[in-house]
């Protein structure tokens, strides 16, 4: 093994890769936020006692969880425009795909959290005359939020990694820039190692925080 | 009786094809105290829970002050119950559960304030004052800032009673309020309930404490096979039951008497 690792190339690529990182973050953060909001509504639909809300919710969640994300992203870019007759930019298609995919997973986290609260809490609140929405907001969600935090952190980590799939739609995010540079210079080892390192620096604080939260929750229980 | 606060007519309740309540007619007047006894699984809880619509009746009507709750839906006696109307009923018909059902993430004081603030729309300061007064009344003036998990079962149940009382209900439903308590904690809860009786409150109590039922109730109901098998004064039902079934039920309580 007398491979010469070219650090100079790493340094030269850094500005481009960091521009990619910015786009990755622009995909990541909104997908998480939109996914959480959408997931919450989906969870409510899934838990509704009305079949016309529950069944579409179930179908949506299973469709997104049981098909490859890559196909979902490509589908939003190539297939959806044919159906709705309007172009989506690669970035918009990727964001839409990631956000909708995240909402399906977030919905299951919310649902699990809400269902983890014993029905006695609902009963106690209902007997006071509280409405369903009030019970969720005042009694159920404050208790499940802490329990759901680790699951949401894990999901956020998954989404950060998943966002690299947007490179196949030529969204100029981190992975795309990395692939471009490594084929330009024929130095995949340097470039892709650097790309992986940047992902690691982006994601590791999340896993660290998640572990900390889990530990402190376990200590309190 | 025209002075019934609450009147039940032709009440049936089924879970799937399990027919639990089979046509019950019943009414409560102000200051009446009704004890409901019966075997496990006979439908006592289900009956009580139909009165504040924790369970929706399959058939029949529940009327408060002569006004039937819900409205007919379809021709076969089924009714539609809007959430807002049921919430209004539950404000007037309070309930205390066997398992207390307190909110574990709220302090004792916040538990009692919750309904006042979210349901009655009271200002927090006023709600706090009312909640504090109710807690004093059940002997928990020193526990405002404790969390339910730190309290004994008896204390938790007294918080639950204070929480129900704070809403100023016209009728209080107790579903086996002492059944999940250690024997030495039963007394403190029963004393609170007796105090409410002395105040002339209208109450329904499902219980296995027959001695307490005897002293507490103005009327005793023996529920069996989904109907009121025997109804009468405590003396009539508990001391001189006319029905064989009632006698057999009561006999099981005296089997190991001493
Ligand atoms: N939510 C429910 N779903 C299905 N069956 C129920 C439900 N609640 C009660 N039951 C059934 O109805 C019967 C009466 O229950 P319940 O009213 O709790 O009896 P009790 O309070 O007298 O012990 C039981 O057979 C019970 O299994
Ligand atoms: Mg019961």
PDB file of C-alpha atoms in Angstrom, chain A residues 50-196:
ATOM      1  CA  UNK A  50     -63.684   7.733  11.589  1.00  0.00           C
ATOM      2  CA  UNK A  51     -62.745   5.163   8.972  1.00  0.00           C
ATOM      3  CA  UNK A  52     -62.612   7.754   6.174  1.00  0.00           C
ATOM      4  CA  UNK A  53     -59.722   9.435   7.999  1.00  0.00           C
ATOM      5  CA  UNK A  54     -58.112   6.332   9.436  1.00  0.00           C
ATOM      6  CA  UNK A  55     -57.837   4.215   6.299  1.00  0.00           C
ATOM      7  CA  UNK A  56     -56.300   6.828   3.963  1.00  0.00           C
ATOM      8  CA  UNK A  57     -53.879   7.657   6.798  1.00  0.00           C
ATOM      9  CA  UNK A  58     -52.894   4.013   7.051  1.00  0.00           C
ATOM     10  CA  UNK A  59     -52.491   3.669   3.273  1.00  0.00           C
ATOM     11  CA  UNK A  60     -50.316   6.784   3.067  1.00  0.00           C
ATOM     12  CA  UNK A  61     -48.055   5.705   5.907  1.00  0.00           C
ATOM     13  CA  UNK A  62     -47.571   2.191   4.562  1.00  0.00           C
ATOM     14  CA  UNK A  63     -46.952   3.393   1.003  1.00  0.00           C
ATOM     15  CA  UNK A  64     -44.109   5.607   2.146  1.00  0.00           C
ATOM     16  CA  UNK A  65     -42.626   3.166   4.608  1.00  0.00           C
ATOM     17  CA  UNK A  66     -42.793   0.105   2.397  1.00  0.00           C
ATOM     18  CA  UNK A  67     -41.262   1.440  -0.829  1.00  0.00           C
ATOM     19  CA  UNK A  68     -37.660   2.571  -1.467  1.00  0.00           C
ATOM     20  CA  UNK A  69     -37.015   6.245  -0.761  1.00  0.00           C
ATOM     21  CA  UNK A  70     -34.977   6.495  -3.930  1.00  0.00           C
ATOM     22  CA  UNK A  71     -38.011   5.542  -5.997  1.00  0.00           C
ATOM     23  CA  UNK A  72     -40.135   8.036  -4.093  1.00  0.00           C
ATOM     24  CA  UNK A  73     -37.754  10.896  -4.888  1.00  0.00           C
ATOM     25  CA  UNK A  74     -37.435   9.934  -8.532  1.00  0.00           C
ATOM     26  CA  UNK A  75     -41.168   9.508  -8.756  1.00  0.00           C
ATOM     27  CA  UNK A  76     -41.814  13.017  -7.474  1.00  0.00           C
ATOM     28  CA  UNK A  77     -39.367  14.397 -10.026  1.00  0.00           C
ATOM     29  CA  UNK A  78     -40.384  12.420 -13.124  1.00  0.00           C
ATOM     30  CA  UNK A  79     -43.843  10.987 -12.542  1.00  0.00           C
ATOM     31  CA  UNK A  80     -45.713  13.556 -10.486  1.00  0.00           C
ATOM     32  CA  UNK A  81     -45.164  16.373 -13.044  1.00  0.00           C
ATOM     33  CA  UNK A  82     -46.837  14.193 -15.667  1.00  0.00           C
ATOM     34  CA  UNK A  83     -49.862  13.742 -13.398  1.00  0.00           C
ATOM     35  CA  UNK A  84     -50.236  17.363 -12.316  1.00  0.00           C
ATOM     36  CA  UNK A  85     -48.917  18.864 -15.552  1.00  0.00           C
ATOM     37  CA  UNK A  86     -46.341  21.119 -13.897  1.00  0.00           C
ATOM     38  CA  UNK A  87     -42.585  20.928 -13.573  1.00  0.00           C
ATOM     39  CA  UNK A  88     -40.987  20.550 -10.166  1.00  0.00           C
ATOM     40  CA  UNK A  89     -37.415  21.706  -9.716  1.00  0.00           C
ATOM     41  CA  UNK A  90     -35.080  18.891  -8.600  1.00  0.00           C
ATOM     42  CA  UNK A  91     -34.767  20.592  -5.209  1.00  0.00           C
ATOM     43  CA  UNK A  92     -38.551  20.909  -4.784  1.00  0.00           C
ATOM     44  CA  UNK A  93     -39.090  17.286  -5.796  1.00  0.00           C
ATOM     45  CA  UNK A  94     -36.436  16.088  -3.363  1.00  0.00           C
ATOM     46  CA  UNK A  95     -37.781  18.234  -0.535  1.00  0.00           C
ATOM     47  CA  UNK A  96     -41.330  17.073  -1.200  1.00  0.00           C
ATOM     48  CA  UNK A  97     -40.273  13.424  -1.255  1.00  0.00           C
ATOM     49  CA  UNK A  98     -38.178  13.678   1.892  1.00  0.00           C
ATOM     50  CA  UNK A  99     -40.827  15.642   3.801  1.00  0.00           C
ATOM     51  CA  UNK A 100     -43.643  13.265   2.874  1.00  0.00           C
ATOM     52  CA  UNK A 101     -41.493  10.235   3.673  1.00  0.00           C
ATOM     53  CA  UNK A 102     -40.542  11.763   7.025  1.00  0.00           C
ATOM     54  CA  UNK A 103     -44.178  12.512   7.815  1.00  0.00           C
ATOM     55  CA  UNK A 104     -45.045   8.823   7.421  1.00  0.00           C
ATOM     56  CA  UNK A 105     -42.384   7.793   9.917  1.00  0.00           C
ATOM     57  CA  UNK A 106     -43.127  10.696  12.273  1.00  0.00           C
ATOM     58  CA  UNK A 107     -46.797   9.707  12.231  1.00  0.00           C
ATOM     59  CA  UNK A 108     -45.901   6.270  13.549  1.00  0.00           C
ATOM     60  CA  UNK A 109     -43.760   7.804  16.293  1.00  0.00           C
ATOM     61  CA  UNK A 110     -46.579  10.141  17.327  1.00  0.00           C
ATOM     62  CA  UNK A 111     -49.068   7.306  17.210  1.00  0.00           C
ATOM     63  CA  UNK A 112     -46.899   5.054  19.342  1.00  0.00           C
ATOM     64  CA  UNK A 113     -46.335   7.864  21.819  1.00  0.00           C
ATOM     65  CA  UNK A 114     -49.995   8.783  22.090  1.00  0.00           C
ATOM     66  CA  UNK A 115     -51.001   5.148  22.458  1.00  0.00           C
ATOM     67  CA  UNK A 116     -48.379   4.586  25.147  1.00  0.00           C
ATOM     68  CA  UNK A 117     -50.445   6.717  27.518  1.00  0.00           C
ATOM     69  CA  UNK A 118     -52.918   4.556  29.380  1.00  0.00           C
ATOM     70  CA  UNK A 119     -56.578   5.057  28.634  1.00  0.00           C
ATOM     71  CA  UNK A 120     -57.198   6.050  32.254  1.00  0.00           C
ATOM     72  CA  UNK A 121     -55.750   9.476  31.466  1.00  0.00           C
ATOM     73  CA  UNK A 122     -58.263   9.961  28.682  1.00  0.00           C
ATOM     74  CA  UNK A 123     -61.042   8.796  30.970  1.00  0.00           C
ATOM     75  CA  UNK A 124     -60.070  11.109  33.800  1.00  0.00           C
ATOM     76  CA  UNK A 125     -59.929  14.072  31.442  1.00  0.00           C
ATOM     77  CA  UNK A 126     -63.080  13.164  29.569  1.00  0.00           C
ATOM     78  CA  UNK A 127     -65.008  12.851  32.818  1.00  0.00           C
ATOM     79  CA  UNK A 128     -64.159  16.486  33.570  1.00  0.00           C
ATOM     80  CA  UNK A 129     -65.782  17.573  30.325  1.00  0.00           C
ATOM     81  CA  UNK A 130     -62.564  18.141  28.399  1.00  0.00           C
ATOM     82  CA  UNK A 131     -62.724  17.844  24.631  1.00  0.00           C
ATOM     83  CA  UNK A 132     -60.542  15.530  22.595  1.00  0.00           C
ATOM     84  CA  UNK A 133     -58.290  18.336  21.396  1.00  0.00           C
ATOM     85  CA  UNK A 134     -57.884  19.732  24.916  1.00  0.00           C
ATOM     86  CA  UNK A 135     -57.015  16.298  26.266  1.00  0.00           C
ATOM     87  CA  UNK A 136     -54.358  15.778  23.614  1.00  0.00           C
ATOM     88  CA  UNK A 137     -52.827  19.194  24.154  1.00  0.00           C
ATOM     89  CA  UNK A 138     -52.993  19.401  27.939  1.00  0.00           C
ATOM     90  CA  UNK A 139     -52.752  15.818  29.132  1.00  0.00           C
ATOM     91  CA  UNK A 140     -51.415  13.413  26.521  1.00  0.00           C
ATOM     92  CA  UNK A 141     -48.821  15.269  24.451  1.00  0.00           C
ATOM     93  CA  UNK A 142     -46.923  16.833  27.378  1.00  0.00           C
ATOM     94  CA  UNK A 143     -46.316  13.317  28.633  1.00  0.00           C
ATOM     95  CA  UNK A 144     -45.389  11.669  25.366  1.00  0.00           C
ATOM     96  CA  UNK A 145     -43.126  14.389  24.037  1.00  0.00           C
ATOM     97  CA  UNK A 146     -40.218  13.380  26.228  1.00  0.00           C
ATOM     98  CA  UNK A 147     -40.703   9.727  25.427  1.00  0.00           C
ATOM     99  CA  UNK A 148     -40.749  10.437  21.696  1.00  0.00           C
ATOM    100  CA  UNK A 149     -37.620  12.595  21.628  1.00  0.00           C
ATOM    101  CA  UNK A 150     -35.129   9.749  21.074  1.00  0.00           C
ATOM    102  CA  UNK A 151     -37.232   8.344  18.247  1.00  0.00           C
ATOM    103  CA  UNK A 152     -37.445  11.759  16.605  1.00  0.00           C
ATOM    104  CA  UNK A 153     -33.704  12.265  16.920  1.00  0.00           C
ATOM    105  CA  UNK A 154     -33.140   8.935  15.200  1.00  0.00           C
ATOM    106  CA  UNK A 155     -35.500   9.935  12.452  1.00  0.00           C
ATOM    107  CA  UNK A 156     -33.671  13.250  11.989  1.00  0.00           C
ATOM    108  CA  UNK A 157     -30.417  11.324  11.599  1.00  0.00           C
ATOM    109  CA  UNK A 158     -31.966   9.014   9.022  1.00  0.00           C
ATOM    110  CA  UNK A 159     -33.274  11.978   7.045  1.00  0.00           C
ATOM    111  CA  UNK A 160     -29.852  13.644   6.996  1.00  0.00           C
ATOM    112  CA  UNK A 161     -28.400  10.519   5.422  1.00  0.00           C
ATOM    113  CA  UNK A 162     -31.408   9.999   3.169  1.00  0.00           C
ATOM    114  CA  UNK A 163     -31.004  13.498   1.763  1.00  0.00           C
ATOM    115  CA  UNK A 164     -27.891  12.242  -0.061  1.00  0.00           C
ATOM    116  CA  UNK A 165     -30.262  10.404  -2.403  1.00  0.00           C
ATOM    117  CA  UNK A 166     -31.275  13.777  -3.807  1.00  0.00           C
ATOM    118  CA  UNK A 167     -27.996  13.666  -5.708  1.00  0.00           C
ATOM    119  CA  UNK A 168     -29.622  11.373  -8.270  1.00  0.00           C
ATOM    120  CA  UNK A 169     -31.987  14.226  -9.125  1.00  0.00           C
ATOM    121  CA  UNK A 170     -28.939  16.491  -9.575  1.00  0.00           C
ATOM    122  CA  UNK A 171     -29.772  18.545  -6.523  1.00  0.00           C
ATOM    123  CA  UNK A 172     -26.466  20.222  -5.739  1.00  0.00           C
ATOM    124  CA  UNK A 173     -26.200  18.938  -2.205  1.00  0.00           C
ATOM    125  CA  UNK A 174     -23.205  17.453  -0.477  1.00  0.00           C
ATOM    126  CA  UNK A 175     -23.291  13.990  -2.039  1.00  0.00           C
ATOM    127  CA  UNK A 176     -23.810  15.392  -5.521  1.00  0.00           C
ATOM    128  CA  UNK A 177     -20.812  17.690  -5.178  1.00  0.00           C
ATOM    129  CA  UNK A 178     -18.753  14.818  -3.808  1.00  0.00           C
ATOM    130  CA  UNK A 179     -19.602  12.533  -6.709  1.00  0.00           C
ATOM    131  CA  UNK A 180     -18.934  15.297  -9.184  1.00  0.00           C
ATOM    132  CA  UNK A 181     -15.551  16.135  -7.674  1.00  0.00           C
ATOM    133  CA  UNK A 182     -14.424  12.540  -7.345  1.00  0.00           C
ATOM    134  CA  UNK A 183     -15.152  11.816 -10.977  1.00  0.00           C
ATOM    135  CA  UNK A 184     -13.518  15.080 -12.042  1.00  0.00           C
ATOM    136  CA  UNK A 185     -10.301  14.344 -10.210  1.00  0.00           C
ATOM    137  CA  UNK A 186     -10.480  10.542 -10.300  1.00  0.00           C
ATOM    138  CA  UNK A 187      -9.724  10.650  -6.557  1.00  0.00           C
ATOM    139  CA  UNK A 188     -12.772   9.032  -4.916  1.00  0.00           C
ATOM    140  CA  UNK A 189     -10.833   8.011  -1.817  1.00  0.00           C
ATOM    141  CA  UNK A 190      -9.974  11.567  -0.785  1.00  0.00           C
ATOM    142  CA  UNK A 191     -13.251  13.165  -1.815  1.00  0.00           C
ATOM    143  CA  UNK A 192     -15.689  10.551  -0.528  1.00  0.00           C
ATOM    144  CA  UNK A 193     -13.803  10.204   2.746  1.00  0.00           C
ATOM    145  CA  UNK A 194     -14.100  13.948   3.176  1.00  0.00           C
ATOM    146  CA  UNK A 195     -17.806  13.827   2.302  1.00  0.00           C
ATOM    147  CA  UNK A 196     -18.375  11.063   4.840  1.00  0.00           C
TER     148      UNK A 196
END
